[in-house]
mmCIF file of N, CA and C in Angstrom:
data_model
loop_
_atom_site.group_PDB
_atom_site.id
_atom_site.type_symbol
_atom_site.label_atom_id
_atom_site.label_comp_id
_atom_site.label_asym_id
_atom_site.label_seq_id
_atom_site.Cartn_x
_atom_site.Cartn_y
_atom_site.Cartn_z
ATOM 1 N N MET A 1 -31.840 -103.694 144.246
ATOM 2 C CA MET A 1 -30.586 -102.980 144.209
ATOM 3 C C MET A 1 -29.543 -103.823 144.941
ATOM 4 N N SER A 2 -28.408 -104.005 144.357
ATOM 5 C CA SER A 2 -27.379 -104.845 144.959
ATOM 6 C C SER A 2 -26.708 -104.123 146.122
ATOM 7 N N ARG A 3 -26.159 -104.906 147.044
ATOM 8 C CA ARG A 3 -25.466 -104.324 148.196
ATOM 9 C C ARG A 3 -24.222 -103.558 147.765
ATOM 10 N N LYS A 4 -23.517 -104.075 146.747
ATOM 11 C CA LYS A 4 -22.319 -103.379 146.270
ATOM 12 C C LYS A 4 -22.679 -102.013 145.704
ATOM 13 N N TYR A 5 -23.791 -101.945 144.954
ATOM 14 C CA TYR A 5 -24.234 -100.669 144.404
ATOM 15 C C TYR A 5 -24.608 -99.724 145.532
ATOM 16 N N LEU A 6 -25.372 -100.213 146.513
ATOM 17 C CA LEU A 6 -25.795 -99.408 147.650
ATOM 18 C C LEU A 6 -24.587 -98.907 148.432
ATOM 19 N N LEU A 7 -23.612 -99.779 148.666
ATOM 20 C CA LEU A 7 -22.399 -99.377 149.363
ATOM 21 C C LEU A 7 -21.687 -98.273 148.592
ATOM 22 N N GLY A 8 -21.601 -98.408 147.278
ATOM 23 C CA GLY A 8 -20.958 -97.389 146.460
ATOM 24 C C GLY A 8 -21.657 -96.046 146.562
ATOM 25 N N VAL A 9 -22.990 -96.068 146.557
ATOM 26 C CA VAL A 9 -23.761 -94.828 146.680
ATOM 27 C C VAL A 9 -23.526 -94.187 148.038
ATOM 28 N N VAL A 10 -23.626 -94.979 149.113
ATOM 29 C CA VAL A 10 -23.444 -94.446 150.467
ATOM 30 C C VAL A 10 -22.043 -93.887 150.648
ATOM 31 N N LEU A 11 -21.028 -94.650 150.272
ATOM 32 C CA LEU A 11 -19.659 -94.177 150.430
ATOM 33 C C LEU A 11 -19.381 -92.987 149.530
ATOM 34 N N GLY A 12 -19.986 -92.959 148.345
ATOM 35 C CA GLY A 12 -19.833 -91.808 147.459
ATOM 36 C C GLY A 12 -20.422 -90.551 148.068
ATOM 37 N N LEU A 13 -21.608 -90.667 148.655
ATOM 38 C CA LEU A 13 -22.213 -89.521 149.325
ATOM 39 C C LEU A 13 -21.369 -89.070 150.505
ATOM 40 N N CYS A 14 -20.853 -90.033 151.259
ATOM 41 C CA CYS A 14 -20.032 -89.698 152.414
ATOM 42 C C CYS A 14 -18.748 -88.999 151.992
ATOM 43 N N THR A 15 -18.157 -89.445 150.903
ATOM 44 C CA THR A 15 -16.933 -88.823 150.395
ATOM 45 C C THR A 15 -17.193 -87.366 150.034
ATOM 46 N N LEU A 16 -18.374 -87.086 149.520
ATOM 47 C CA LEU A 16 -18.721 -85.715 149.163
ATOM 48 C C LEU A 16 -19.141 -84.898 150.382
ATOM 49 N N GLY A 17 -19.248 -85.540 151.530
ATOM 50 C CA GLY A 17 -19.629 -84.825 152.742
ATOM 51 C C GLY A 17 -21.122 -84.653 152.893
ATOM 52 N N VAL A 18 -21.918 -85.403 152.145
ATOM 53 C CA VAL A 18 -23.361 -85.293 152.241
ATOM 54 C C VAL A 18 -23.828 -86.069 153.455
ATOM 55 N N GLN A 19 -24.614 -85.429 154.303
ATOM 56 C CA GLN A 19 -25.143 -86.123 155.463
ATOM 57 C C GLN A 19 -26.455 -86.788 155.074
ATOM 58 N N LEU A 20 -26.652 -87.998 155.561
ATOM 59 C CA LEU A 20 -27.844 -88.754 155.238
ATOM 60 C C LEU A 20 -28.953 -88.444 156.229
ATOM 61 N N GLY A 21 -30.180 -88.265 155.740
ATOM 62 C CA GLY A 21 -31.337 -88.140 156.614
ATOM 63 C C GLY A 21 -31.506 -86.761 157.229
ATOM 64 N N ALA A 22 -32.555 -86.661 158.033
ATOM 65 C CA ALA A 22 -32.875 -85.407 158.700
ATOM 66 C C ALA A 22 -32.169 -85.318 160.038
ATOM 67 N N LYS A 23 -31.950 -84.099 160.499
ATOM 68 C CA LYS A 23 -31.354 -83.918 161.812
ATOM 69 C C LYS A 23 -32.411 -84.144 162.888
ATOM 70 N N VAL A 24 -31.951 -84.574 164.038
ATOM 71 C CA VAL A 24 -32.858 -84.760 165.168
ATOM 72 C C VAL A 24 -33.318 -83.388 165.625
ATOM 73 N N ASN A 25 -34.621 -83.246 165.899
ATOM 74 C CA ASN A 25 -35.084 -81.942 166.345
ATOM 75 C C ASN A 25 -34.666 -81.686 167.790
ATOM 76 N N SER A 26 -34.885 -80.484 168.271
ATOM 77 C CA SER A 26 -34.374 -80.081 169.576
ATOM 78 C C SER A 26 -35.085 -80.764 170.739
ATOM 79 N N ASP A 27 -36.140 -81.539 170.485
ATOM 80 C CA ASP A 27 -36.813 -82.261 171.565
ATOM 81 C C ASP A 27 -35.961 -83.397 172.115
ATOM 82 N N PHE A 28 -34.941 -83.839 171.377
ATOM 83 C CA PHE A 28 -34.076 -84.917 171.829
ATOM 84 C C PHE A 28 -32.941 -84.343 172.658
ATOM 85 N N ASP A 29 -32.499 -85.111 173.656
ATOM 86 C CA ASP A 29 -31.338 -84.714 174.445
ATOM 87 C C ASP A 29 -30.082 -84.937 173.625
ATOM 88 N N GLY A 30 -29.117 -84.075 173.762
ATOM 89 C CA GLY A 30 -27.826 -84.264 173.123
ATOM 90 C C GLY A 30 -27.818 -83.821 171.677
ATOM 91 N N PRO A 31 -26.621 -83.781 171.099
ATOM 92 C CA PRO A 31 -26.479 -83.339 169.708
ATOM 93 C C PRO A 31 -26.929 -84.420 168.733
ATOM 94 N N SER A 32 -27.157 -83.996 167.517
ATOM 95 C CA SER A 32 -27.532 -84.942 166.469
ATOM 96 C C SER A 32 -26.365 -85.872 166.170
ATOM 97 N N LEU A 33 -26.658 -87.120 166.007
ATOM 98 C CA LEU A 33 -25.626 -88.098 165.664
ATOM 99 C C LEU A 33 -25.541 -88.336 164.162
ATOM 100 N N THR A 34 -26.426 -87.697 163.391
ATOM 101 C CA THR A 34 -26.394 -87.860 161.943
ATOM 102 C C THR A 34 -25.057 -87.387 161.394
ATOM 103 N N GLY A 35 -24.423 -88.218 160.576
ATOM 104 C CA GLY A 35 -23.171 -87.817 159.971
ATOM 105 C C GLY A 35 -22.303 -88.994 159.600
ATOM 106 N N ARG A 36 -21.060 -88.686 159.260
ATOM 107 C CA ARG A 36 -20.081 -89.702 158.878
ATOM 108 C C ARG A 36 -18.976 -89.727 159.921
ATOM 109 N N TYR A 37 -18.543 -90.929 160.263
ATOM 110 C CA TYR A 37 -17.517 -91.141 161.279
ATOM 111 C C TYR A 37 -16.440 -92.046 160.698
ATOM 112 N N VAL A 38 -15.179 -91.823 161.096
ATOM 113 C CA VAL A 38 -14.082 -92.622 160.569
ATOM 114 C C VAL A 38 -13.108 -93.018 161.678
ATOM 115 N N ALA A 39 -12.419 -94.125 161.446
ATOM 116 C CA ALA A 39 -11.319 -94.598 162.292
ATOM 117 C C ALA A 39 -10.391 -95.374 161.370
ATOM 118 N N GLY A 40 -9.339 -94.729 160.888
ATOM 119 C CA GLY A 40 -8.448 -95.373 159.924
ATOM 120 C C GLY A 40 -9.208 -95.693 158.650
ATOM 121 N N ALA A 41 -9.161 -96.964 158.222
ATOM 122 C CA ALA A 41 -9.867 -97.389 157.007
ATOM 123 C C ALA A 41 -11.337 -97.700 157.274
ATOM 124 N N ASP A 42 -11.749 -97.746 158.550
ATOM 125 C CA ASP A 42 -13.146 -98.014 158.908
ATOM 126 C C ASP A 42 -13.968 -96.735 158.809
ATOM 127 N N SER A 43 -15.240 -96.874 158.473
ATOM 128 C CA SER A 43 -16.121 -95.713 158.427
ATOM 129 C C SER A 43 -17.558 -96.126 158.708
ATOM 130 N N MET A 44 -18.360 -95.136 159.129
ATOM 131 C CA MET A 44 -19.772 -95.362 159.394
ATOM 132 C C MET A 44 -20.539 -94.103 159.009
ATOM 133 N N ALA A 45 -21.663 -94.280 158.334
ATOM 134 C CA ALA A 45 -22.570 -93.183 157.997
ATOM 135 C C ALA A 45 -23.885 -93.456 158.705
ATOM 136 N N ILE A 46 -24.347 -92.498 159.506
ATOM 137 C CA ILE A 46 -25.557 -92.669 160.313
ATOM 138 C C ILE A 46 -26.561 -91.584 159.959
ATOM 139 N N SER A 47 -27.816 -91.980 159.905
ATOM 140 C CA SER A 47 -28.920 -91.047 159.700
ATOM 141 C C SER A 47 -29.907 -91.229 160.851
ATOM 142 N N VAL A 48 -30.234 -90.121 161.525
ATOM 143 C CA VAL A 48 -31.237 -90.131 162.595
ATOM 144 C C VAL A 48 -32.333 -89.168 162.174
ATOM 145 N N ASN A 49 -33.577 -89.658 162.051
ATOM 146 C CA ASN A 49 -34.650 -88.771 161.611
ATOM 147 C C ASN A 49 -35.309 -88.071 162.807
ATOM 148 N N ASP A 50 -36.291 -87.227 162.528
ATOM 149 C CA ASP A 50 -36.960 -86.436 163.562
ATOM 150 C C ASP A 50 -37.711 -87.287 164.583
ATOM 151 N N LEU A 51 -37.992 -88.531 164.260
ATOM 152 C CA LEU A 51 -38.673 -89.434 165.187
ATOM 153 C C LEU A 51 -37.696 -90.260 166.009
ATOM 154 N N GLY A 52 -36.394 -90.078 165.763
ATOM 155 C CA GLY A 52 -35.376 -90.815 166.499
ATOM 156 C C GLY A 52 -35.046 -92.169 165.909
ATOM 157 N N GLN A 53 -35.522 -92.465 164.706
ATOM 158 C CA GLN A 53 -35.194 -93.727 164.048
ATOM 159 C C GLN A 53 -33.802 -93.614 163.443
ATOM 160 N N VAL A 54 -32.992 -94.654 163.618
ATOM 161 C CA VAL A 54 -31.607 -94.655 163.175
ATOM 162 C C VAL A 54 -31.400 -95.704 162.092
ATOM 163 N N GLU A 55 -30.731 -95.307 161.023
ATOM 164 C CA GLU A 55 -30.301 -96.227 159.968
ATOM 165 C C GLU A 55 -28.866 -95.861 159.637
ATOM 166 N N GLY A 56 -28.060 -96.853 159.322
ATOM 167 C CA GLY A 56 -26.689 -96.542 158.976
ATOM 168 C C GLY A 56 -26.001 -97.694 158.271
ATOM 169 N N PHE A 57 -24.854 -97.376 157.704
ATOM 170 C CA PHE A 57 -24.024 -98.339 157.001
ATOM 171 C C PHE A 57 -22.596 -98.153 157.485
ATOM 172 N N TYR A 58 -21.832 -99.222 157.474
ATOM 173 C CA TYR A 58 -20.441 -99.110 157.902
ATOM 174 C C TYR A 58 -19.562 -100.080 157.145
ATOM 175 N N VAL A 59 -18.274 -99.792 157.178
ATOM 176 C CA VAL A 59 -17.240 -100.704 156.697
ATOM 177 C C VAL A 59 -16.268 -100.839 157.863
ATOM 178 N N ARG A 60 -16.097 -102.066 158.348
ATOM 179 C CA ARG A 60 -15.197 -102.336 159.473
ATOM 180 C C ARG A 60 -14.364 -103.558 159.133
ATOM 181 N N ASP A 61 -13.062 -103.422 159.231
ATOM 182 C CA ASP A 61 -12.142 -104.509 158.886
ATOM 183 C C ASP A 61 -12.454 -105.080 157.508
ATOM 184 N N GLY A 62 -12.844 -104.212 156.561
ATOM 185 C CA GLY A 62 -13.124 -104.622 155.198
ATOM 186 C C GLY A 62 -14.503 -105.213 154.969
ATOM 187 N N ALA A 63 -15.313 -105.359 156.013
ATOM 188 C CA ALA A 63 -16.652 -105.943 155.874
ATOM 189 C C ALA A 63 -17.713 -104.839 155.869
ATOM 190 N N PHE A 64 -18.693 -104.963 154.973
ATOM 191 C CA PHE A 64 -19.815 -104.035 154.891
ATOM 192 C C PHE A 64 -20.908 -104.479 155.845
ATOM 193 N N GLY A 65 -21.529 -103.515 156.544
ATOM 194 C CA GLY A 65 -22.628 -103.843 157.440
ATOM 195 C C GLY A 65 -23.631 -102.715 157.549
ATOM 196 N N GLU A 66 -24.723 -103.012 158.238
ATOM 197 C CA GLU A 66 -25.796 -102.043 158.477
ATOM 198 C C GLU A 66 -26.076 -101.971 159.965
ATOM 199 N N ILE A 67 -26.572 -100.814 160.424
ATOM 200 C CA ILE A 67 -27.136 -100.723 161.761
ATOM 201 C C ILE A 67 -28.521 -100.105 161.637
ATOM 202 N N SER A 68 -29.394 -100.465 162.540
ATOM 203 C CA SER A 68 -30.711 -99.846 162.603
ATOM 204 C C SER A 68 -31.149 -99.859 164.058
ATOM 205 N N GLY A 69 -31.964 -98.901 164.407
ATOM 206 C CA GLY A 69 -32.437 -98.831 165.782
ATOM 207 C C GLY A 69 -33.144 -97.525 166.044
ATOM 208 N N LYS A 70 -32.998 -97.032 167.279
ATOM 209 C CA LYS A 70 -33.657 -95.789 167.677
ATOM 210 C C LYS A 70 -32.747 -95.030 168.627
ATOM 211 N N LEU A 71 -33.007 -93.745 168.747
ATOM 212 C CA LEU A 71 -32.260 -92.885 169.647
ATOM 213 C C LEU A 71 -33.023 -92.808 170.960
ATOM 214 N N VAL A 72 -32.379 -93.245 172.042
ATOM 215 C CA VAL A 72 -32.995 -93.242 173.369
ATOM 216 C C VAL A 72 -32.090 -92.450 174.301
ATOM 217 N N ASP A 73 -32.553 -91.283 174.735
ATOM 218 C CA ASP A 73 -31.771 -90.426 175.635
ATOM 219 C C ASP A 73 -30.361 -90.181 175.106
ATOM 220 N N GLY A 74 -30.246 -89.901 173.813
ATOM 221 C CA GLY A 74 -28.959 -89.593 173.205
ATOM 222 C C GLY A 74 -28.095 -90.790 172.869
ATOM 223 N N ILE A 75 -28.621 -92.010 173.062
ATOM 224 C CA ILE A 75 -27.873 -93.236 172.786
ATOM 225 C C ILE A 75 -28.578 -94.016 171.680
ATOM 226 N N ILE A 76 -27.813 -94.437 170.673
ATOM 227 C CA ILE A 76 -28.368 -95.302 169.631
ATOM 228 C C ILE A 76 -28.462 -96.707 170.207
ATOM 229 N N VAL A 77 -29.658 -97.296 170.163
ATOM 230 C CA VAL A 77 -29.893 -98.655 170.644
ATOM 231 C C VAL A 77 -30.538 -99.421 169.499
ATOM 232 N N GLY A 78 -29.920 -100.527 169.093
ATOM 233 C CA GLY A 78 -30.470 -101.276 167.976
ATOM 234 C C GLY A 78 -29.682 -102.513 167.653
ATOM 235 N N SER A 79 -29.546 -102.788 166.347
ATOM 236 C CA SER A 79 -28.886 -104.002 165.859
ATOM 237 C C SER A 79 -27.869 -103.655 164.782
ATOM 238 N N TRP A 80 -26.811 -104.467 164.714
ATOM 239 C CA TRP A 80 -25.861 -104.418 163.609
ATOM 240 C C TRP A 80 -26.023 -105.714 162.831
ATOM 241 N N MET A 81 -25.722 -105.674 161.531
ATOM 242 C CA MET A 81 -25.843 -106.851 160.673
ATOM 243 C C MET A 81 -24.776 -106.799 159.601
ATOM 244 N N GLU A 82 -24.101 -107.924 159.345
ATOM 245 C CA GLU A 82 -23.163 -108.002 158.222
ATOM 246 C C GLU A 82 -23.105 -109.425 157.703
ATOM 247 N N SER A 83 -22.751 -109.553 156.441
ATOM 248 C CA SER A 83 -22.766 -110.872 155.811
ATOM 249 C C SER A 83 -21.479 -111.644 156.012
ATOM 250 N N SER A 84 -20.394 -110.974 156.369
ATOM 251 C CA SER A 84 -19.118 -111.681 156.482
ATOM 252 C C SER A 84 -18.435 -111.415 157.821
ATOM 253 N N GLY A 85 -19.199 -111.417 158.905
ATOM 254 C CA GLY A 85 -18.627 -111.157 160.216
ATOM 255 C C GLY A 85 -17.857 -112.341 160.767
ATOM 256 N N ALA A 86 -17.070 -112.078 161.801
ATOM 257 C CA ALA A 86 -16.265 -113.131 162.425
ATOM 258 C C ALA A 86 -17.139 -114.166 163.129
ATOM 259 N N THR A 87 -18.287 -113.729 163.657
ATOM 260 C CA THR A 87 -19.211 -114.633 164.341
ATOM 261 C C THR A 87 -20.398 -114.915 163.432
ATOM 262 N N VAL A 88 -20.655 -116.176 163.150
ATOM 263 C CA VAL A 88 -21.804 -116.566 162.337
ATOM 264 C C VAL A 88 -22.899 -117.044 163.277
ATOM 265 N N CYS A 89 -24.070 -116.401 163.202
ATOM 266 C CA CYS A 89 -25.196 -116.736 164.081
ATOM 267 C C CYS A 89 -25.960 -117.938 163.524
ATOM 268 N N SER A 90 -26.713 -118.609 164.387
ATOM 269 C CA SER A 90 -27.462 -119.796 163.967
ATOM 270 C C SER A 90 -28.687 -119.445 163.128
ATOM 271 N N SER A 91 -29.124 -118.198 163.168
ATOM 272 C CA SER A 91 -30.226 -117.738 162.325
ATOM 273 C C SER A 91 -29.788 -116.450 161.622
ATOM 274 N N LYS A 92 -30.582 -116.041 160.642
ATOM 275 C CA LYS A 92 -30.253 -114.835 159.891
ATOM 276 C C LYS A 92 -31.171 -113.691 160.299
ATOM 277 N N LYS A 93 -30.665 -112.477 160.127
ATOM 278 C CA LYS A 93 -31.451 -111.272 160.355
ATOM 279 C C LYS A 93 -31.315 -110.426 159.099
ATOM 280 N N ARG A 94 -32.444 -110.128 158.437
ATOM 281 C CA ARG A 94 -32.442 -109.390 157.169
ATOM 282 C C ARG A 94 -31.478 -110.012 156.165
ATOM 283 N N ASP A 95 -31.400 -111.296 156.152
ATOM 284 C CA ASP A 95 -30.550 -112.046 155.226
ATOM 285 C C ASP A 95 -29.055 -111.950 155.539
ATOM 286 N N TYR A 96 -28.698 -111.444 156.714
ATOM 287 C CA TYR A 96 -27.308 -111.386 157.155
ATOM 288 C C TYR A 96 -27.041 -112.541 158.117
ATOM 289 N N SER A 97 -25.873 -113.159 158.011
ATOM 290 C CA SER A 97 -25.535 -114.295 158.873
ATOM 291 C C SER A 97 -24.840 -113.874 160.166
ATOM 292 N N SER A 98 -24.318 -112.652 160.228
ATOM 293 C CA SER A 98 -23.684 -112.134 161.441
ATOM 294 C C SER A 98 -24.460 -110.903 161.894
ATOM 295 N N TRP A 99 -24.862 -110.878 163.161
ATOM 296 C CA TRP A 99 -25.651 -109.766 163.670
ATOM 297 C C TRP A 99 -25.631 -109.768 165.195
ATOM 298 N N GLY A 100 -26.153 -108.709 165.780
ATOM 299 C CA GLY A 100 -26.227 -108.619 167.233
ATOM 300 C C GLY A 100 -26.653 -107.230 167.668
ATOM 301 N N PRO A 101 -26.700 -107.002 168.984
ATOM 302 C CA PRO A 101 -27.105 -105.693 169.495
ATOM 303 C C PRO A 101 -25.990 -104.659 169.336
ATOM 304 N N VAL A 102 -26.389 -103.400 169.243
ATOM 305 C CA VAL A 102 -25.431 -102.298 169.158
ATOM 306 C C VAL A 102 -25.918 -101.144 170.029
ATOM 307 N N GLU A 103 -24.979 -100.470 170.657
ATOM 308 C CA GLU A 103 -25.236 -99.208 171.344
ATOM 309 C C GLU A 103 -24.137 -98.256 170.921
ATOM 310 N N ALA A 104 -24.508 -97.000 170.666
ATOM 311 C CA ALA A 104 -23.515 -96.016 170.249
ATOM 312 C C ALA A 104 -23.908 -94.650 170.799
ATOM 313 N N SER A 105 -22.912 -93.893 171.216
ATOM 314 C CA SER A 105 -23.153 -92.542 171.722
ATOM 315 C C SER A 105 -21.874 -91.739 171.603
ATOM 316 N N LEU A 106 -22.012 -90.438 171.729
ATOM 317 C CA LEU A 106 -20.842 -89.586 171.722
ATOM 318 C C LEU A 106 -20.204 -89.648 173.100
ATOM 319 N N ASP A 107 -18.870 -89.863 173.149
ATOM 320 C CA ASP A 107 -18.190 -89.899 174.436
ATOM 321 C C ASP A 107 -17.816 -88.477 174.863
ATOM 322 N N SER A 108 -17.129 -88.342 175.970
ATOM 323 C CA SER A 108 -16.806 -87.024 176.516
ATOM 324 C C SER A 108 -15.901 -86.206 175.592
ATOM 325 N N GLU A 109 -15.211 -86.863 174.677
ATOM 326 C CA GLU A 109 -14.327 -86.167 173.736
ATOM 327 C C GLU A 109 -15.001 -85.915 172.385
ATOM 328 N N GLY A 110 -16.289 -86.261 172.258
ATOM 329 C CA GLY A 110 -17.009 -86.042 171.012
ATOM 330 C C GLY A 110 -16.823 -87.121 169.970
ATOM 331 N N HIS A 111 -16.193 -88.240 170.336
ATOM 332 C CA HIS A 111 -16.044 -89.376 169.421
ATOM 333 C C HIS A 111 -17.260 -90.287 169.548
ATOM 334 N N LEU A 112 -17.573 -90.997 168.479
ATOM 335 C CA LEU A 112 -18.661 -91.966 168.517
ATOM 336 C C LEU A 112 -18.125 -93.262 169.111
ATOM 337 N N ALA A 113 -18.638 -93.637 170.265
ATOM 338 C CA ALA A 113 -18.240 -94.876 170.936
ATOM 339 C C ALA A 113 -19.304 -95.930 170.641
ATOM 340 N N VAL A 114 -18.904 -97.001 169.955
ATOM 341 C CA VAL A 114 -19.833 -98.047 169.518
ATOM 342 C C VAL A 114 -19.499 -99.336 170.252
ATOM 343 N N GLN A 115 -20.516 -99.971 170.822
ATOM 344 C CA GLN A 115 -20.348 -101.264 171.480
ATOM 345 C C GLN A 115 -21.247 -102.270 170.778
ATOM 346 N N LEU A 116 -20.687 -103.456 170.495
ATOM 347 C CA LEU A 116 -21.402 -104.488 169.751
ATOM 348 C C LEU A 116 -21.514 -105.760 170.570
ATOM 349 N N GLY A 117 -22.607 -106.477 170.396
ATOM 350 C CA GLY A 117 -22.774 -107.808 170.961
ATOM 351 C C GLY A 117 -22.834 -108.803 169.816
ATOM 352 N N ALA A 118 -23.025 -110.071 170.129
ATOM 353 C CA ALA A 118 -23.068 -111.087 169.074
ATOM 354 C C ALA A 118 -24.355 -111.891 169.153
ATOM 355 N N CYS A 119 -24.966 -112.092 168.014
ATOM 356 C CA CYS A 119 -26.155 -112.930 167.837
ATOM 357 C C CYS A 119 -27.260 -112.548 168.815
ATOM 358 N N ARG A 120 -27.774 -113.510 169.541
ATOM 359 C CA ARG A 120 -28.944 -113.272 170.393
ATOM 360 C C ARG A 120 -28.625 -112.683 171.767
ATOM 361 N N GLU A 121 -27.362 -112.349 172.016
ATOM 362 C CA GLU A 121 -27.019 -111.732 173.296
ATOM 363 C C GLU A 121 -27.849 -110.464 173.469
ATOM 364 N N SER A 122 -28.301 -110.210 174.676
ATOM 365 C CA SER A 122 -29.076 -108.996 174.922
ATOM 366 C C SER A 122 -28.169 -107.833 175.315
ATOM 367 N N GLN A 123 -26.963 -108.126 175.736
ATOM 368 C CA GLN A 123 -26.026 -107.095 176.173
ATOM 369 C C GLN A 123 -24.926 -106.907 175.135
ATOM 370 N N VAL A 124 -24.438 -105.674 175.038
ATOM 371 C CA VAL A 124 -23.283 -105.402 174.197
ATOM 372 C C VAL A 124 -22.030 -105.690 175.008
ATOM 373 N N SER A 125 -20.915 -105.899 174.338
ATOM 374 C CA SER A 125 -19.661 -106.187 175.040
ATOM 375 C C SER A 125 -19.053 -104.895 175.576
ATOM 376 N N ALA A 126 -18.077 -105.039 176.434
ATOM 377 C CA ALA A 126 -17.391 -103.877 176.997
ATOM 378 C C ALA A 126 -16.419 -103.263 175.992
ATOM 379 N N ALA A 127 -16.014 -104.035 174.977
ATOM 380 C CA ALA A 127 -15.081 -103.525 173.959
ATOM 381 C C ALA A 127 -15.764 -102.421 173.167
ATOM 382 N N ARG A 128 -15.016 -101.360 172.869
ATOM 383 C CA ARG A 128 -15.589 -100.236 172.139
ATOM 384 C C ARG A 128 -14.847 -99.980 170.836
ATOM 385 N N TRP A 129 -15.602 -99.574 169.848
ATOM 386 C CA TRP A 129 -15.076 -99.140 168.557
ATOM 387 C C TRP A 129 -15.231 -97.628 168.567
ATOM 388 N N ILE A 130 -14.143 -96.882 168.482
ATOM 389 C CA ILE A 130 -14.172 -95.426 168.599
ATOM 390 C C ILE A 130 -13.948 -94.802 167.219
ATOM 391 N N LEU A 131 -14.846 -93.923 166.815
ATOM 392 C CA LEU A 131 -14.760 -93.250 165.522
ATOM 393 C C LEU A 131 -14.849 -91.738 165.711
ATOM 394 N N GLN A 132 -14.169 -90.996 164.864
ATOM 395 C CA GLN A 132 -14.223 -89.535 164.880
ATOM 396 C C GLN A 132 -15.201 -89.052 163.838
ATOM 397 N N ARG A 133 -15.927 -87.954 164.168
ATOM 398 C CA ARG A 133 -16.837 -87.359 163.189
ATOM 399 C C ARG A 133 -16.017 -86.776 162.044
ATOM 400 N N LYS A 134 -16.450 -87.030 160.829
ATOM 401 C CA LYS A 134 -15.815 -86.493 159.627
ATOM 402 C C LYS A 134 -16.740 -85.408 159.107
ATOM 403 N N GLU A 135 -16.323 -84.166 159.186
ATOM 404 C CA GLU A 135 -17.172 -83.034 158.760
ATOM 405 C C GLU A 135 -17.214 -82.905 157.262
#
């Protein structure tokens, strides 16, 4: 399946308001992060299953990307990957040339605060990407 087709399906589902995946059960701290988030023309669709596994897709600054990871104490911890990012890594991850660590959580105002790192860095940067939940 091509990435363009997959992106069309994901964005089409998000436009219809369909949430991807199962909701996190009550054993996890904090609210479920499953849903669609937007900031201007940028958007992200996240699915968190009952085991705390996270998968998602996003469009940021016109570039398509994926995130994957796990939910740890209400915080998404994992990796982001995109084929046309500003930083090109020396190796590829899942066939993407731009990738790095990601952490995301709901801030005190209920917005999704996302922090990204680059390539093999173990820490995310202090810069945050803030998105609002789209119901």
